[in-house]
């Protein structure tokens, strides 16, 4: 049964109203004692947040919205989209409520939880229905092409009034930025049955460390050009672990939300007896040998490839009425006697030092060809933040003076002079000596992250002011 309740937080003496929707699976007690719930509680203690929770539960939802209360006029809401393997926790954005309150403006913050490893198309569809409400429709032709169910979960809309007259600002971290880019495309072609949509429903789109042009990391991990993973590669082993995780029906830190793909749960052993055991074994052998999901082209790793990103971007254009900004991160420098890149300092996590060194010299013939087709050189892709190539974070298409403008000296709000914002043109904020995880997640709430969110909100204030002046004219 569905219970409509509310939740109030006290965050550093700031009044924050939350309206949370989570999946009701094992009842109140199991939710409180589950590893996922305990993980959330641990994060809240790290942040020093006093929590008084009263949860709104529905059977088929897993998303969150919250309002920062301030006395001034309410502006367009901010839609927040996590990246690859995002754990689906609101603390991912913990610096933002403070920054909104400090800005003196009222904004609704909407936190959505698309599938952590799903394709950008499927994630975009899930984000749309989490906002508007209803049963997720991935599209008949798309579902038939890739072999999964056309319909997914049902959601109670977090912002059902979303339309041209009630647009949103979007911030996406990592894969979240690519998801937002695809979402705007689907809105522009009126993709969702029963809904009238347009690209103008997104007032601004901001990506943070997002591989909008793809990343060579997935190729390094074992992704094949035709989809799927090389045998015994890191990605191949991870995909096997993923299927076992789904088979057991675990919802520990991650809920992968791949219910629209046909799967079997280990609980069938207790309900179907020997027949259930046989079905489980057949399913497990099938997905471990050749999984329709991980060995196909409708998943996040494939969409993060340079080839897939180029294919997606070739179909999508910027919207002349949307404001675009990307925050790019880099933790490497070029070795002066070669084009290879190495970490700029050793003050990063060991695995990021290793990854950035690997990315800093990784190349293959088919990868070089893909990069050359973009009008670029492979050596320009050696710079990275330990996860995503820096040049791939700029924007979806090639640079030119009418398409983009780059800030190379820090965050725009901290500069003495800055360029006027223009709709339909990308602003690229290049930040050095930062890894993929320095800006987000903001669990540690560092001074850098506070500066970053403050800069972002000043950008939104500029955008809203520009739109208001245009409407007055």
Coordinates of C-alpha atoms in Angstrom, one line a residue, residues 233-457:
X233 CA 39.1 -8.0 -19.1
X234 CA 38.3 -5.9 -16.0
X235 CA 34.9 -4.9 -17.5
X236 CA 34.1 -8.5 -18.4
X237 CA 34.7 -9.7 -14.8
X238 CA 32.7 -6.7 -13.4
X239 CA 29.8 -7.6 -15.7
X240 CA 29.8 -11.2 -14.4
X241 CA 29.7 -9.9 -10.8
X242 CA 26.9 -7.5 -11.8
X243 CA 24.7 -10.4 -13.0
X244 CA 25.4 -12.5 -9.9
X245 CA 24.4 -9.5 -7.8
X246 CA 21.2 -9.1 -9.7
X247 CA 20.5 -12.9 -9.5
X248 CA 20.7 -12.8 -5.8
X249 CA 18.3 -9.9 -5.6
X250 CA 20.6 -7.8 -3.5
X251 CA 19.9 -4.1 -3.0
X252 CA 22.9 -3.3 -0.9
X253 CA 24.5 0.1 -1.8
X254 CA 23.3 -0.1 -5.4
X255 CA 19.9 -0.7 -7.0
X256 CA 20.9 -1.1 -10.6
X257 CA 17.3 -0.7 -11.8
X258 CA 17.4 -3.0 -14.7
X259 CA 13.9 -4.4 -14.2
X260 CA 13.0 -3.8 -17.8
X261 CA 15.6 -6.5 -18.8
X262 CA 14.4 -10.1 -18.4
X263 CA 15.9 -11.6 -15.3
X264 CA 15.3 -14.2 -12.6
X265 CA 15.7 -13.8 -8.9
X266 CA 17.3 -16.5 -6.6
X267 CA 14.1 -16.5 -4.5
X268 CA 12.6 -18.8 -7.1
X269 CA 14.5 -21.6 -5.4
X270 CA 12.1 -21.3 -2.5
X271 CA 9.0 -20.8 -4.5
X272 CA 9.5 -23.1 -7.5
X273 CA 11.6 -25.9 -6.0
X274 CA 13.7 -27.9 -8.4
X275 CA 12.1 -26.2 -11.4
X276 CA 13.3 -22.9 -10.0
X277 CA 16.8 -24.3 -9.6
X278 CA 16.9 -25.4 -13.3
X279 CA 15.7 -22.0 -14.5
X280 CA 18.2 -20.2 -12.4
X281 CA 21.1 -22.3 -13.7
X282 CA 20.0 -21.8 -17.3
X283 CA 19.6 -18.0 -16.9
X284 CA 22.9 -17.7 -15.1
X285 CA 24.9 -19.7 -17.7
X286 CA 23.2 -17.6 -20.5
X287 CA 24.1 -14.2 -19.0
X288 CA 27.6 -15.2 -18.0
X289 CA 28.4 -16.5 -21.5
X290 CA 26.6 -13.9 -23.6
X291 CA 24.4 -11.4 -21.7
X292 CA 22.0 -9.4 -23.9
X293 CA 22.5 -6.5 -21.6
X294 CA 26.3 -6.3 -21.0
X295 CA 27.3 -7.8 -24.4
X296 CA 25.0 -5.5 -26.3
X297 CA 25.0 -1.8 -27.1
X298 CA 22.2 -0.6 -24.8
X299 CA 24.3 0.0 -21.7
X300 CA 26.4 2.8 -20.1
X301 CA 29.8 1.4 -20.9
X302 CA 29.1 1.3 -24.6
X303 CA 27.5 4.7 -24.7
X304 CA 30.6 6.1 -23.0
X305 CA 32.8 4.9 -25.8
X306 CA 34.2 7.4 -28.3
X307 CA 32.4 5.7 -31.2
X308 CA 29.0 5.6 -29.5
X309 CA 29.3 9.2 -28.2
X310 CA 30.1 10.4 -31.7
X311 CA 27.1 8.6 -33.1
X312 CA 24.8 10.0 -30.5
X313 CA 26.2 13.6 -30.9
X314 CA 25.8 13.5 -34.7
X315 CA 22.0 13.3 -34.2
X316 CA 21.8 16.1 -31.6
X317 CA 22.1 19.9 -31.9
X318 CA 22.3 22.6 -29.3
X319 CA 19.0 24.3 -28.5
X320 CA 19.3 28.1 -29.4
X321 CA 17.3 29.0 -26.2
X322 CA 19.2 26.8 -23.7
X323 CA 22.2 28.0 -21.8
X324 CA 25.1 25.5 -21.7
X325 CA 28.1 25.2 -19.3
X326 CA 30.6 22.5 -18.7
X327 CA 33.1 22.2 -15.8
X328 CA 36.0 20.2 -17.0
X329 CA 38.6 18.6 -14.7
X330 CA 42.3 17.6 -15.3
X331 CA 44.8 16.1 -12.9
X332 CA 47.7 15.5 -15.4
X333 CA 50.4 17.4 -17.2
X334 CA 52.4 16.6 -20.3
X335 CA 55.9 15.2 -20.1
X336 CA 58.0 17.8 -21.9
X337 CA 59.9 15.3 -24.1
X338 CA 56.8 13.4 -25.2
X339 CA 53.0 13.8 -25.7
X340 CA 52.3 11.4 -22.8
X341 CA 50.6 12.7 -19.7
X342 CA 51.4 11.9 -16.0
X343 CA 49.7 13.0 -12.8
X344 CA 50.5 16.7 -12.0
X345 CA 50.9 15.8 -8.3
X346 CA 50.8 12.7 -6.1
X347 CA 48.0 14.2 -3.9
X348 CA 45.3 12.0 -5.4
X349 CA 43.9 8.5 -4.6
X350 CA 46.3 5.8 -5.8
X351 CA 43.9 4.2 -8.3
X352 CA 43.4 7.7 -9.9
X353 CA 47.2 8.1 -10.2
X354 CA 47.3 4.7 -11.9
X355 CA 44.4 5.4 -14.1
X356 CA 45.5 8.8 -15.2
X357 CA 49.0 7.4 -16.1
X358 CA 47.3 4.7 -18.1
X359 CA 45.0 7.1 -19.9
X360 CA 47.9 9.4 -20.5
X361 CA 49.5 7.1 -23.1
X362 CA 46.7 4.7 -24.1
X363 CA 46.0 4.4 -27.8
X364 CA 44.9 1.8 -30.4
X365 CA 44.5 1.9 -34.1
X366 CA 40.7 1.8 -34.1
X367 CA 40.6 4.4 -31.3
X368 CA 42.9 6.7 -33.3
X369 CA 40.7 6.3 -36.3
X370 CA 37.6 7.3 -34.2
X371 CA 39.4 10.3 -32.8
X372 CA 40.6 11.4 -36.2
X373 CA 37.0 11.2 -37.6
X374 CA 36.2 13.8 -34.9
X375 CA 38.9 16.1 -36.4
X376 CA 41.2 15.5 -33.5
X377 CA 44.5 13.8 -32.6
X378 CA 44.8 11.0 -30.1
X379 CA 47.5 12.8 -28.2
X380 CA 44.9 15.5 -27.3
X381 CA 43.1 12.7 -25.4
X382 CA 45.9 11.9 -23.1
X383 CA 45.0 14.6 -20.6
X384 CA 42.4 13.4 -18.0
X385 CA 41.0 13.6 -14.5
X386 CA 41.8 9.9 -13.8
X387 CA 38.4 8.7 -15.3
X388 CA 37.4 10.9 -18.2
X389 CA 39.6 12.5 -20.9
X390 CA 39.6 16.3 -20.4
X391 CA 39.0 17.1 -24.1
X392 CA 36.0 14.8 -24.1
X393 CA 34.4 16.8 -21.3
X394 CA 34.4 20.1 -23.2
X395 CA 31.1 19.7 -25.1
X396 CA 29.5 17.3 -27.6
X397 CA 30.9 18.8 -30.8
X398 CA 34.1 20.3 -32.1
X399 CA 35.3 23.7 -30.9
X400 CA 34.7 26.8 -32.9
X401 CA 34.2 30.5 -31.9
X402 CA 30.5 30.4 -32.6
X403 CA 29.9 27.2 -30.6
X404 CA 31.9 27.6 -27.4
X405 CA 33.9 29.9 -25.1
X406 CA 36.6 28.6 -22.7
X407 CA 37.5 30.0 -19.3
X408 CA 41.1 28.9 -18.5
X409 CA 41.8 30.9 -15.4
X410 CA 39.4 29.6 -12.8
X411 CA 35.7 29.9 -12.0
X412 CA 34.0 32.7 -13.9
X413 CA 32.4 34.3 -10.8
X414 CA 35.9 34.8 -9.3
X415 CA 37.3 36.5 -12.4
X416 CA 37.5 40.3 -12.7
X417 CA 36.1 40.2 -16.2
X418 CA 33.9 37.5 -17.8
X419 CA 32.1 37.1 -21.1
X420 CA 28.4 37.7 -21.3
X421 CA 26.3 34.5 -21.4
X422 CA 24.7 33.5 -24.6
X423 CA 22.0 30.9 -25.2
X424 CA 22.9 28.1 -27.6
X425 CA 26.6 28.5 -26.8
X426 CA 28.8 26.3 -24.5
X427 CA 30.7 28.0 -21.7
X428 CA 33.7 25.7 -20.8
X429 CA 35.2 26.2 -17.4
X430 CA 38.6 24.4 -17.4
X431 CA 39.8 23.5 -13.9
X432 CA 43.3 22.0 -13.4
X433 CA 44.7 19.8 -10.7
X434 CA 41.3 18.3 -9.9
X435 CA 40.3 14.7 -10.2
X436 CA 37.0 13.3 -11.4
X437 CA 35.7 13.3 -7.9
X438 CA 37.0 16.6 -6.5
X439 CA 33.8 18.6 -7.4
X440 CA 31.2 15.8 -7.0
X441 CA 30.1 13.9 -5.0
X442 CA 30.2 16.6 -2.4
X443 CA 30.1 14.3 0.6
X444 CA 33.2 15.9 2.2
X445 CA 31.8 19.4 1.7
X446 CA 35.2 21.0 1.0
X447 CA 35.8 24.7 0.5
X448 CA 36.5 24.0 -3.2
X449 CA 33.1 22.3 -3.6
X450 CA 31.4 25.3 -1.8
X451 CA 33.1 27.7 -4.2
X452 CA 32.0 25.5 -7.1
X453 CA 28.3 25.5 -6.2
X454 CA 28.4 29.2 -5.5
X455 CA 29.8 29.8 -9.0
X456 CA 27.2 27.5 -10.5
X457 CA 24.3 29.3 -8.7

